[in-house]
Tab-separated table of C-alpha atoms in Angstrom:
chain	number	residue	atom	x	y	z
A	17	UNK	CA	-10.694	-20.169	14.625
A	18	UNK	CA	-6.902	-20.365	14.826
A	19	UNK	CA	-6.900	-24.118	14.379
A	20	UNK	CA	-5.277	-26.630	16.691
A	21	UNK	CA	-2.498	-24.956	18.651
A	22	UNK	CA	0.446	-26.895	20.002
A	23	UNK	CA	3.298	-25.727	22.175
A	24	UNK	CA	6.195	-25.688	22.185
A	25	UNK	CA	7.068	-26.071	18.488
A	26	UNK	CA	10.485	-27.420	19.351
A	27	UNK	CA	11.793	-28.977	22.531
A	28	UNK	CA	15.308	-30.187	23.267
A	29	UNK	CA	15.821	-31.912	26.572
A	30	UNK	CA	18.281	-34.175	28.299
A	31	UNK	CA	17.599	-37.821	28.895
A	32	UNK	CA	15.813	-38.355	32.185
A	33	UNK	CA	14.049	-34.998	32.205
A	34	UNK	CA	10.296	-34.557	32.255
A	35	UNK	CA	8.734	-33.188	29.062
A	36	UNK	CA	5.241	-31.728	28.763
A	37	UNK	CA	3.619	-31.066	25.410
A	38	UNK	CA	0.498	-28.920	25.194
A	39	UNK	CA	-2.481	-28.773	22.882
A	40	UNK	CA	-5.469	-26.486	22.453
A	41	UNK	CA	-8.084	-28.107	20.175
A	42	UNK	CA	-10.488	-26.263	17.921
A	43	UNK	CA	-13.361	-24.800	19.901
A	44	UNK	CA	-16.431	-27.016	19.744
A	45	UNK	CA	-14.504	-30.154	18.847
A	46	UNK	CA	-14.987	-32.930	21.357
A	47	UNK	CA	-12.563	-35.560	20.056
A	48	UNK	CA	-8.839	-35.114	20.588
A	49	UNK	CA	-5.980	-37.294	19.399
A	50	UNK	CA	-2.250	-37.445	20.149
A	51	UNK	CA	-0.037	-38.929	17.439
A	52	UNK	CA	3.718	-39.513	17.224
A	53	UNK	CA	5.567	-39.448	13.894
A	54	UNK	CA	8.972	-40.944	13.151
A	55	UNK	CA	10.659	-42.009	9.938
A	56	UNK	CA	10.737	-45.626	11.046
A	57	UNK	CA	7.188	-46.011	12.353
A	58	UNK	CA	5.234	-43.308	10.567
A	59	UNK	CA	2.269	-41.657	12.273
A	60	UNK	CA	1.180	-43.655	15.338
A	61	UNK	CA	-1.941	-43.000	17.393
A	62	UNK	CA	-0.984	-42.701	21.050
A	63	UNK	CA	-4.266	-41.802	22.738
A	64	UNK	CA	-7.775	-40.635	21.878
A	65	UNK	CA	-10.115	-38.566	24.084
A	66	UNK	CA	-13.825	-38.043	23.588
A	67	UNK	CA	-15.556	-35.374	25.678
A	68	UNK	CA	-12.371	-35.075	27.779
A	69	UNK	CA	-12.399	-38.782	28.667
A	70	UNK	CA	-9.585	-41.089	27.480
A	71	UNK	CA	-11.252	-43.708	25.297
A	72	UNK	CA	-8.319	-45.569	23.788
A	73	UNK	CA	-4.777	-45.341	25.172
A	74	UNK	CA	-3.563	-48.629	23.715
A	75	UNK	CA	-0.974	-46.770	21.653
A	76	UNK	CA	0.795	-45.217	24.616
A	77	UNK	CA	4.210	-46.864	24.463
A	78	UNK	CA	4.824	-47.351	28.178
A	79	UNK	CA	4.172	-46.000	31.640
A	80	UNK	CA	6.565	-43.134	31.073
A	81	UNK	CA	3.896	-41.562	28.873
A	82	UNK	CA	0.742	-40.017	30.278
A	83	UNK	CA	-1.925	-37.736	28.837
A	84	UNK	CA	-4.611	-35.605	30.389
A	85	UNK	CA	-7.489	-33.485	29.216
A	86	UNK	CA	-8.698	-31.460	32.203
A	87	UNK	CA	-11.198	-29.493	30.097
A	88	UNK	CA	-12.498	-29.194	26.560
A	89	UNK	CA	-9.899	-26.635	25.541
A	90	UNK	CA	-6.644	-28.113	26.802
A	91	UNK	CA	-4.677	-31.357	26.768
A	92	UNK	CA	-1.163	-32.353	27.795
A	93	UNK	CA	1.106	-35.231	26.900
A	94	UNK	CA	3.820	-35.873	29.455
A	95	UNK	CA	6.919	-38.044	29.207
A	96	UNK	CA	8.726	-38.779	32.450
A	97	UNK	CA	11.551	-39.704	32.346
A	98	UNK	CA	12.356	-38.962	28.720
A	99	UNK	CA	14.683	-41.168	26.661
A	100	UNK	CA	16.491	-40.579	23.338
A	101	UNK	CA	14.135	-43.028	21.584
A	102	UNK	CA	11.246	-40.675	22.401
A	103	UNK	CA	12.666	-38.188	19.886
A	104	UNK	CA	9.939	-37.625	17.299
A	105	UNK	CA	7.353	-35.118	16.125
A	106	UNK	CA	4.244	-35.209	18.292
A	107	UNK	CA	0.970	-34.080	16.743
A	108	UNK	CA	-2.291	-33.195	18.378
A	109	UNK	CA	-5.479	-33.329	16.302
A	110	UNK	CA	-9.136	-32.634	17.002
A	111	UNK	CA	-12.410	-33.438	15.301
A	112	UNK	CA	-16.072	-32.722	15.832
A	113	UNK	CA	-16.556	-36.182	17.276
A	114	UNK	CA	-19.168	-37.173	14.753
A	115	UNK	CA	-18.276	-40.386	12.963
A	116	UNK	CA	-16.866	-40.035	9.491
A	117	UNK	CA	-15.467	-36.541	9.883
A	118	UNK	CA	-11.971	-35.376	9.311
A	119	UNK	CA	-9.387	-34.423	11.901
A	120	UNK	CA	-7.575	-31.116	12.044
A	121	UNK	CA	-3.931	-31.302	13.013
A	122	UNK	CA	-1.694	-28.871	14.829
A	123	UNK	CA	1.751	-27.923	13.590
A	124	UNK	CA	3.386	-30.499	15.828
A	125	UNK	CA	6.088	-30.409	18.496
A	126	UNK	CA	9.511	-31.633	17.435
A	127	UNK	CA	11.032	-33.311	20.486
A	128	UNK	CA	14.723	-34.125	20.690
A	129	UNK	CA	16.015	-36.006	23.712
A	130	UNK	CA	19.810	-35.987	23.996
B	28	UNK	CA	-2.487	-57.466	13.699
B	29	UNK	CA	-3.801	-54.672	11.505
B	30	UNK	CA	-1.579	-53.392	8.748
B	31	UNK	CA	-1.957	-50.366	6.480
B	32	UNK	CA	0.571	-50.154	3.670
B	33	UNK	CA	1.147	-47.537	1.033
B	34	UNK	CA	3.524	-47.404	-1.943
B	35	UNK	CA	6.816	-48.119	-0.248
B	36	UNK	CA	8.863	-46.200	-2.775
B	37	UNK	CA	8.719	-42.512	-3.452
B	38	UNK	CA	6.788	-41.640	-6.602
B	39	UNK	CA	8.198	-39.260	-9.223
B	40	UNK	CA	6.007	-38.211	-12.126
B	41	UNK	CA	6.059	-35.632	-14.868
B	42	UNK	CA	3.893	-32.551	-14.596
B	43	UNK	CA	0.550	-33.022	-16.309
B	44	UNK	CA	0.443	-36.791	-15.779
B	45	UNK	CA	-1.851	-38.652	-13.401
B	46	UNK	CA	-0.361	-39.778	-10.103
B	47	UNK	CA	-1.815	-42.951	-8.599
B	48	UNK	CA	-1.123	-43.825	-4.970
B	49	UNK	CA	-2.101	-47.092	-3.301
B	50	UNK	CA	-3.328	-47.896	0.199
B	51	UNK	CA	-3.668	-51.565	1.134
B	52	UNK	CA	-4.887	-52.895	4.435
B	53	UNK	CA	-5.204	-56.299	6.073
B	54	UNK	CA	-7.017	-57.879	8.976
B	55	UNK	CA	-9.851	-55.425	9.426
B	56	UNK	CA	-12.762	-53.793	7.659
B	57	UNK	CA	-12.924	-50.037	8.019
B	58	UNK	CA	-16.209	-48.191	7.706
B	59	UNK	CA	-14.461	-45.300	5.997
B	60	UNK	CA	-11.099	-44.244	4.684
B	61	UNK	CA	-9.518	-40.807	4.556
B	62	UNK	CA	-6.655	-39.299	2.589
B	63	UNK	CA	-4.419	-36.553	3.940
B	64	UNK	CA	-1.619	-34.466	2.533
B	65	UNK	CA	1.457	-33.595	4.587
B	66	UNK	CA	4.057	-31.009	3.678
B	67	UNK	CA	7.507	-30.923	5.360
B	68	UNK	CA	7.345	-29.442	8.850
B	69	UNK	CA	3.542	-29.335	8.865
B	70	UNK	CA	0.722	-31.454	10.196
B	71	UNK	CA	-1.407	-33.592	7.873
B	72	UNK	CA	-4.263	-31.822	6.088
B	73	UNK	CA	-7.495	-33.613	5.200
B	74	UNK	CA	-8.296	-34.098	1.512
B	75	UNK	CA	-11.060	-36.650	1.006
B	76	UNK	CA	-13.159	-39.219	2.849
B	77	UNK	CA	-14.825	-42.258	1.285
B	78	UNK	CA	-17.246	-44.609	2.997
B	79	UNK	CA	-17.351	-48.379	2.643
B	80	UNK	CA	-20.531	-48.248	0.580
B	81	UNK	CA	-19.016	-45.761	-1.878
B	82	UNK	CA	-16.933	-46.968	-4.786
B	83	UNK	CA	-15.527	-43.625	-5.847
B	84	UNK	CA	-15.284	-40.026	-4.675
B	85	UNK	CA	-14.075	-36.966	-6.576
B	86	UNK	CA	-12.976	-33.490	-5.623
B	87	UNK	CA	-11.571	-31.238	-8.322
B	88	UNK	CA	-8.453	-33.026	-9.657
B	89	UNK	CA	-8.573	-35.700	-6.942
B	90	UNK	CA	-10.271	-39.078	-7.165
B	91	UNK	CA	-10.416	-41.835	-4.565
B	92	UNK	CA	-11.642	-45.393	-5.008
B	93	UNK	CA	-12.388	-47.901	-2.257
B	94	UNK	CA	-12.510	-51.637	-2.972
B	95	UNK	CA	-13.498	-53.492	0.202
B	96	UNK	CA	-13.044	-56.864	-1.516
B	97	UNK	CA	-9.464	-56.143	-2.484
B	98	UNK	CA	-8.961	-54.182	0.756
B	99	UNK	CA	-7.477	-51.357	-1.240
B	100	UNK	CA	-7.933	-47.674	-1.924
B	101	UNK	CA	-6.441	-45.823	-4.874
B	102	UNK	CA	-5.831	-42.069	-4.801
B	103	UNK	CA	-5.458	-40.286	-8.130
B	104	UNK	CA	-4.274	-36.765	-8.871
B	105	UNK	CA	-4.988	-35.827	-12.470
B	106	UNK	CA	-3.115	-33.116	-14.379
B	107	UNK	CA	-0.496	-33.114	-11.649
B	108	UNK	CA	1.407	-29.951	-10.796
B	109	UNK	CA	4.688	-29.343	-8.936
B	110	UNK	CA	2.588	-27.875	-6.101
B	111	UNK	CA	1.120	-31.364	-5.597
B	112	UNK	CA	4.518	-32.583	-4.369
B	113	UNK	CA	4.046	-33.763	-0.786
B	114	UNK	CA	3.571	-36.902	1.282
B	115	UNK	CA	0.120	-38.463	1.052
B	116	UNK	CA	-1.298	-40.553	3.864
B	117	UNK	CA	-4.312	-42.810	4.032
B	118	UNK	CA	-6.139	-43.320	7.330
B	119	UNK	CA	-8.667	-45.968	8.359
B	120	UNK	CA	-11.096	-46.201	11.254
B	121	UNK	CA	-11.508	-49.234	13.477
B	122	UNK	CA	-15.317	-49.147	13.823
B	123	UNK	CA	-14.864	-48.761	17.571
B	124	UNK	CA	-14.980	-44.981	17.867
B	125	UNK	CA	-13.738	-41.836	16.220
B	126	UNK	CA	-10.085	-42.779	16.201
B	127	UNK	CA	-8.264	-43.725	13.029
B	128	UNK	CA	-4.907	-45.145	12.019
B	129	UNK	CA	-2.522	-43.973	9.362
B	130	UNK	CA	-0.629	-45.764	6.644
B	131	UNK	CA	3.073	-45.366	6.078
B	132	UNK	CA	2.669	-42.534	3.574
B	133	UNK	CA	3.884	-42.060	0.003
B	134	UNK	CA	6.181	-39.225	-1.018
B	135	UNK	CA	5.136	-37.736	-4.360
B	136	UNK	CA	7.333	-35.452	-6.449
B	137	UNK	CA	5.917	-33.827	-9.569
B	138	UNK	CA	8.707	-32.822	-11.926
B	139	UNK	CA	8.177	-29.672	-14.017
């Protein structure tokens, strides 16, 4: 398996624009996580899906952020409208969904909002 | 609110020595704790998992301890090598599902 695949790797956008980040989890994994990493706040959990259903979205910063998982092999994280403070590295991770197992992370998307 | 703290300062050690990293948590009781390694520009990579009923876990040159009374985990790298230089993150579950939360991370540099 190619691992967790995220796209794009880098995104530069202007404030106010819509941004969509994409993730393909490892085949057979049924838990998917979106994290955001910044120097100030470290690695924060934004949302967690199990079997394509959002289970915990308490980490989503505000209504400008939304995430979907239309099927087991694809998820998106959307920011609309984007703001400079959204600049960060966004990671997608997946796991088998069994308790006590590790997560596999993608390479991340570095988002810069100017 | 829950807090997960790791060594706030970067850690520099001499090659061949043992590196010891700390993960402290407050206000909750995880069922298990994981350690990850992160290199610049990459996503975290899983290293070890330890459950609440386990005191210690080993894997090659790595050793993790978990003290639920002290609410602390220690991560040791013995016979450290420059290739061990990276940021190390601990992660704890919340007992409410498969999601887990990361500590602040500790940057380790092993000096040749």
